[in-house]
CSV table of C-alpha atoms in Angstrom, one decimal:
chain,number,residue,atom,x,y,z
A,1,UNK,CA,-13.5,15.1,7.2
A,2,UNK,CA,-14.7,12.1,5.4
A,3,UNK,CA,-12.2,9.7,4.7
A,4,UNK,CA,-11.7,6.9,1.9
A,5,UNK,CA,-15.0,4.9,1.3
A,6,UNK,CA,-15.5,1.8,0.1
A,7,UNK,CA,-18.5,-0.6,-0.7
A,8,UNK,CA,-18.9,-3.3,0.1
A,9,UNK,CA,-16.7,-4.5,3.0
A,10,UNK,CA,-16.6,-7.8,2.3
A,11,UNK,CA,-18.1,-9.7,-0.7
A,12,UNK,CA,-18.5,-13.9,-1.3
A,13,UNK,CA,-19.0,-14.9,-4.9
A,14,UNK,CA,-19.1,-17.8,-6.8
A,15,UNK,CA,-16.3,-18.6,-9.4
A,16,UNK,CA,-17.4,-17.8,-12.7
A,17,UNK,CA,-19.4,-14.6,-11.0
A,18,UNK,CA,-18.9,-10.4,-12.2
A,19,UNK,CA,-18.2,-8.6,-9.2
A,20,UNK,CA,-18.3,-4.7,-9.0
A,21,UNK,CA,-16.0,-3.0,-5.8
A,22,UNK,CA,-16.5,0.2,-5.4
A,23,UNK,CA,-14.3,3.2,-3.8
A,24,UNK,CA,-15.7,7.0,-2.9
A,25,UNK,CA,-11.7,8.9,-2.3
A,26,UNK,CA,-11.5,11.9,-0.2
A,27,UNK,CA,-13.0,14.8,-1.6
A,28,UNK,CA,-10.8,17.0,-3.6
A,29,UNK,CA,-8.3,14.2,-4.1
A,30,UNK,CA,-7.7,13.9,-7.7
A,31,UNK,CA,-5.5,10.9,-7.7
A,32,UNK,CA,-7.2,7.3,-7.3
A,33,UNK,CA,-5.4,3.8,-6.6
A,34,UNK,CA,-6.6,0.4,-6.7
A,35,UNK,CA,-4.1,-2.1,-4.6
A,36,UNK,CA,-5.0,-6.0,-4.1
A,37,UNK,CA,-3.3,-7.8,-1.0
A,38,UNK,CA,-3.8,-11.6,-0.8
A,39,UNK,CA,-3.5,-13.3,2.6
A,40,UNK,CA,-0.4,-12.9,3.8
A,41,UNK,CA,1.2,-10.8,0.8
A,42,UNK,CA,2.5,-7.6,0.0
A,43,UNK,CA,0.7,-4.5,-2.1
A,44,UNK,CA,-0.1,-5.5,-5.7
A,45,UNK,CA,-0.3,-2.3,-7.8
A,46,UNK,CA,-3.4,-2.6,-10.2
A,47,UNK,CA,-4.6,0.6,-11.9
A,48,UNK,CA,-3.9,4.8,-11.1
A,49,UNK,CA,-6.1,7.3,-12.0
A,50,UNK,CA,-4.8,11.0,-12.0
A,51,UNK,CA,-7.3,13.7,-13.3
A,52,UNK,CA,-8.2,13.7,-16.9
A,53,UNK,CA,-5.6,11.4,-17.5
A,54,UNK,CA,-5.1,8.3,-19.3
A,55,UNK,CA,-5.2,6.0,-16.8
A,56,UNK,CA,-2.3,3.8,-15.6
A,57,UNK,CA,-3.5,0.0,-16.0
A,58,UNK,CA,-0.2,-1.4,-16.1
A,59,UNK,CA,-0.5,-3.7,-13.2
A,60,UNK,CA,-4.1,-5.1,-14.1
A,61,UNK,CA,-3.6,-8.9,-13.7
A,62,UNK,CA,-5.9,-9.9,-16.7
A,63,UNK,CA,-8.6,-8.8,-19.1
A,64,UNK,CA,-10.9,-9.9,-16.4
A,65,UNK,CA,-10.0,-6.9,-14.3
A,66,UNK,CA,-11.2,-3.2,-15.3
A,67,UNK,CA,-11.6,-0.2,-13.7
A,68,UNK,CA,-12.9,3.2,-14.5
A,69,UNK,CA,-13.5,6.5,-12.5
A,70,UNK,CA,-16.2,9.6,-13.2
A,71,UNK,CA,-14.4,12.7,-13.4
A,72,UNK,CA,-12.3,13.0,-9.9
A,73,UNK,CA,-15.0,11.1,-8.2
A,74,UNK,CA,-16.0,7.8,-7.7
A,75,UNK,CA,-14.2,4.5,-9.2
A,76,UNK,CA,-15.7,1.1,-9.5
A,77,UNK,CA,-13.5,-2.0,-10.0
A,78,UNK,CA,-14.7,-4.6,-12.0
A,79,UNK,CA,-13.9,-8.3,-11.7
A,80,UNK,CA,-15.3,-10.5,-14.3
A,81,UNK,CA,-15.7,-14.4,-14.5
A,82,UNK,CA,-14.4,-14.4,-10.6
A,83,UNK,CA,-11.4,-17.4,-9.6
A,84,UNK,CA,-10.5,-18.1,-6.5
A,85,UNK,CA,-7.3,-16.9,-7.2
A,86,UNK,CA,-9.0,-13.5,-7.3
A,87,UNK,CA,-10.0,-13.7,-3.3
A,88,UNK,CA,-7.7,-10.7,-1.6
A,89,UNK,CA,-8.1,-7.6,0.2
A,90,UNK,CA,-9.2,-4.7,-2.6
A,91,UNK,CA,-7.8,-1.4,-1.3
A,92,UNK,CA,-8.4,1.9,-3.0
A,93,UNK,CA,-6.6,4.9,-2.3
A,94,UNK,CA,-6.6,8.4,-3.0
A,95,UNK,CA,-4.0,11.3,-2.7
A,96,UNK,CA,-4.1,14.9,-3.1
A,97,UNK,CA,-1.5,15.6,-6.1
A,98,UNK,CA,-0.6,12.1,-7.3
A,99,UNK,CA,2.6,11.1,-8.8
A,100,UNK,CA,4.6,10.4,-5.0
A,101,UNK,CA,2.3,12.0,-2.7
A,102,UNK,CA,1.1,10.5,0.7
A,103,UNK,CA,-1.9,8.1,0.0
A,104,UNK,CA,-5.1,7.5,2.2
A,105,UNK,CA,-6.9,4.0,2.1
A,106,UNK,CA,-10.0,2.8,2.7
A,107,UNK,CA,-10.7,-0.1,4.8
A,108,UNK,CA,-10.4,-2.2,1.7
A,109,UNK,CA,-13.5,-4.9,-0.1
A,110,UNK,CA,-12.6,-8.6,1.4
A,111,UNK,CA,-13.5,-10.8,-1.5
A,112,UNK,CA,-13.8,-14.3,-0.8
A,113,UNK,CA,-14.6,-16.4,-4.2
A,114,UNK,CA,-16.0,-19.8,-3.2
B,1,UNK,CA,15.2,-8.6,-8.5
B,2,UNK,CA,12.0,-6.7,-6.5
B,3,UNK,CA,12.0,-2.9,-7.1
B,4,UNK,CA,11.8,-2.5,-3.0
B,5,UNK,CA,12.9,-5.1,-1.1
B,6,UNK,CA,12.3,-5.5,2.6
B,7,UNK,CA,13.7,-8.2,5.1
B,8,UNK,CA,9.7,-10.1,6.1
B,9,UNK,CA,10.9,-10.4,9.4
B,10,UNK,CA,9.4,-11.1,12.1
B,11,UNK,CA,11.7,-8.8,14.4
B,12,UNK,CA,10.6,-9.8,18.3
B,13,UNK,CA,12.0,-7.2,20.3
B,14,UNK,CA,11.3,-6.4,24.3
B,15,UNK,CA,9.7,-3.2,25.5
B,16,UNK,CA,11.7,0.0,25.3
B,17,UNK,CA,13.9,-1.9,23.0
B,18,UNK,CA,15.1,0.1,19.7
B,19,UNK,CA,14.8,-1.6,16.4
B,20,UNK,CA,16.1,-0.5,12.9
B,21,UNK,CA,14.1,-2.0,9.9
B,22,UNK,CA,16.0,-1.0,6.0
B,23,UNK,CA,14.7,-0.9,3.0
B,24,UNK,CA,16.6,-1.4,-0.2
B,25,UNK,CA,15.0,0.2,-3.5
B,26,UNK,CA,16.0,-0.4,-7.3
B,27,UNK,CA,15.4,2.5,-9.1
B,28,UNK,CA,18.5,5.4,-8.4
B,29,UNK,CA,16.2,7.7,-10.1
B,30,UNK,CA,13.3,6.7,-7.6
B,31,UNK,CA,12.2,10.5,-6.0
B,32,UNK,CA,9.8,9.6,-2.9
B,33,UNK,CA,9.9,8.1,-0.2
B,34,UNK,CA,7.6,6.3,2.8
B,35,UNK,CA,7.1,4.6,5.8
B,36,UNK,CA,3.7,3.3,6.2
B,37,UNK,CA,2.1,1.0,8.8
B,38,UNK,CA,-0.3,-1.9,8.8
B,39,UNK,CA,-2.0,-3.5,11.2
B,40,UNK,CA,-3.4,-7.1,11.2
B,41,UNK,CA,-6.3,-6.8,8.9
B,42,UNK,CA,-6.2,-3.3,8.4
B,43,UNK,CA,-5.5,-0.6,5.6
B,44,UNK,CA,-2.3,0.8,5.4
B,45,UNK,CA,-1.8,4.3,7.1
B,46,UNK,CA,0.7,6.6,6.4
B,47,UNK,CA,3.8,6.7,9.2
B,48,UNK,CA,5.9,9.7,8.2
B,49,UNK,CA,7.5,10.6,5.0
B,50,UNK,CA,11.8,10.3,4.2
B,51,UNK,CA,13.2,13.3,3.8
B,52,UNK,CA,16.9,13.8,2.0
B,53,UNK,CA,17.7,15.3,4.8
B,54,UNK,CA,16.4,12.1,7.2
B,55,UNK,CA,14.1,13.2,9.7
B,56,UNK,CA,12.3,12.8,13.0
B,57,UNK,CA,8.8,12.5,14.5
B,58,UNK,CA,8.9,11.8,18.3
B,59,UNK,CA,10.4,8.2,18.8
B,60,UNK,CA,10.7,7.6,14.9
B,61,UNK,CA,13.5,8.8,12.6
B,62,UNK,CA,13.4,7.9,9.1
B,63,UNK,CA,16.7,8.1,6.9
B,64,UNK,CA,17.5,8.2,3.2
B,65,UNK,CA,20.8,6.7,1.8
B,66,UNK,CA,20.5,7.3,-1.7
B,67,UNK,CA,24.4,6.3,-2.5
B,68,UNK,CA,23.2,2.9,-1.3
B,69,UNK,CA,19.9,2.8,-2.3
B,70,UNK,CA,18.3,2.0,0.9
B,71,UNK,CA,16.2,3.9,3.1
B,72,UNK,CA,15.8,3.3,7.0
B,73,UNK,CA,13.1,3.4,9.8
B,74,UNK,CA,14.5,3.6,13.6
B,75,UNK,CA,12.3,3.2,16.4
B,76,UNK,CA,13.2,3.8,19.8
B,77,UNK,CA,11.6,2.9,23.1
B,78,UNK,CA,9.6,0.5,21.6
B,79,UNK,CA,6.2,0.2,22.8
B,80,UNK,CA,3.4,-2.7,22.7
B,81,UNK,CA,1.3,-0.8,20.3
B,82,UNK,CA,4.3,-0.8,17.9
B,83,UNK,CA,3.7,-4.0,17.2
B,84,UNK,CA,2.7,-3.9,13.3
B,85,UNK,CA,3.8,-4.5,9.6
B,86,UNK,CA,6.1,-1.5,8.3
B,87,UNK,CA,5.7,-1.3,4.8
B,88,UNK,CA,8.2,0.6,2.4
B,89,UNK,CA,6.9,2.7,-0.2
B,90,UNK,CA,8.8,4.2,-2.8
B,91,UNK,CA,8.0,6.7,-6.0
B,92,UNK,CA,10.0,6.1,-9.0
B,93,UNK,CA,10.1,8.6,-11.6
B,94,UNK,CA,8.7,7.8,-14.5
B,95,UNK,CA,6.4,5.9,-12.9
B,96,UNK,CA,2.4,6.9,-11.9
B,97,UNK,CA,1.8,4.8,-8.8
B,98,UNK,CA,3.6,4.5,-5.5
B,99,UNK,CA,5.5,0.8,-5.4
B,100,UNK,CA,5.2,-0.9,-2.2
B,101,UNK,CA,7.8,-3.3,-0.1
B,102,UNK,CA,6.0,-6.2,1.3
B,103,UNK,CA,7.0,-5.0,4.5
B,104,UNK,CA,8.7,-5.7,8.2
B,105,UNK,CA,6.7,-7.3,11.0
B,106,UNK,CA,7.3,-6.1,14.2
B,107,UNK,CA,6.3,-7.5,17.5
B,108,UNK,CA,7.1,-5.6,20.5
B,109,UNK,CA,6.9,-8.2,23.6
B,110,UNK,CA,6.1,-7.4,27.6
C-alpha cells in the first residue's frame, strides 16, 4: 500500500519567507509526527498528533513553527518568517496506535533557506 | 545529560566482521524500544523492535538491559550493505512521541 507522503521534496526560500510542508501518513494511521534533522544531526522531536487529541507541541522550536492535522488525515507544517537556521530535513511520520508503536516516514521536505 | 545516548561512531569494520553498537537511555520508566536505520540522505526505516526478552531477526539480535539502562544491537557477518546510521529509539512513559538517539555510523569495508 501507499506509504508516507510528503510535499514538496525539497523547498528554497528566502529568509523572512512562510513556508507550508506538507505530510499525507498511511491510511488508517492515526498517530502523526513531525521530526526535523539538520545536516549532520540527530532527530529533533517537534509536534505529535494522536487522534482527537490535544496535540503534543512540546518540542516546537518557536512561535514561528505550527502545525495542525484534519481529523486522522493530512498535516501541514507551518514555518513562518523562514532563518536559515530553519534549513533541515522535515520528516513526518505516522504509526498505527501511537504512544511507542513502530513509525513509518516519509522521504522527508529538504528546506534550504537562502 | 541526553535522554538516549549513542556512541556517533564511526565503527569501520571488515566484511563478515561482527559489531555490537549500545545504547544508553535515561528514563527507567521508558517502555519501548527500537532499532532503526538510516541511510545517507534517507528517512529512517524501522530495523526490528527490542523485546524484554531480546530477540533475533536473521544476522541481527537486539537486547534489552533494563538494570543498566542500555539496550544493544549485534550484527554478525557483516555485509557492505550494512553500512548505515543505527539510530536508537526509545518510548518513555509519560511521554507522546518516540525520542530518538543520534545514532551509530557503521561502515562495513571490502
Amino acid at each position: 500500500g501507499a506509504g508516507v507522503s510528503q510535499s514538496p521534496s525539497n523547498k528554497v526560500t528566502e529568509k523572512g519567507k512562510d513556508v507550508e510542508l506538507r505530510c499525507d501518513p498511511i491510511s488508517g494511521h492515526t498517530a502523526l509526527y513531525w521530526y526535523r534533522q539538520r545536516l549532520g544531526q540527530g532527530l529533533e522531536f517537534l509536534i505529535y498528533f494522536q487522534g482527537n487529541s490535544a496535540p503534543d507541541k512540546s518540542g516546537l522550536p518557536s512561535d514561528r513553527f505550527s502545525a495542525e492535522r484534519t481529523g486522522e488525515s493530512v498535516s501541514t507544517l507551518t514555518i513562518q518568517r523562514t532563518q536559515q537556521e530553519d534549513s533541515a530535513v522535515y520528516l513526518c511520520a505516522s504509526s498505527l496506535a501511537g504512544s511507542g508503536s513502530p513509525l513509518h516516514f516519509g522521504n522527508g521536505t529538504r528546506l534550504t533557506v537562502t | 545529560r541526553k535522554e538516549v545516548e549513542q556512541d556517533p561512531g564511526p565503527f569501520n569494520v571488515p566484511e563478515g566482521a561482527t559489531v555490537a553498537f549500545n545504547c544508553t537511555y535515561s528514563n527507567s520508566a521508558s517502555q519501548s524500544f527500537f532499532w532503526y536505520r538510516q541511510d545517507c540522505r534517507k528517512e529512517p526505516k524501522l530495523l526490528m523492535s527490542v523485546y524484554s526478552s531480546g530477540n533475533e531477526d536473521g544476522r541481527f539480535t537486539a537486547q534489552l538491559n533494563r538494570a543498566s539502562q542500555y539496550i544493544s544491537l549485534l550484527i554478525r557477518d557483516s555485509k557492505l550493505s550494512d553500512s548505515a546510521t543505527y539510530l536508537c529509539v526509545v518510548h518513555d512513559t509519560g511521554r507522546r512521541a518516540l525520542t530518538f538517539g543520534s545514532g551509530t555510523r557503521l561502515q562495513v569495508q571490502p
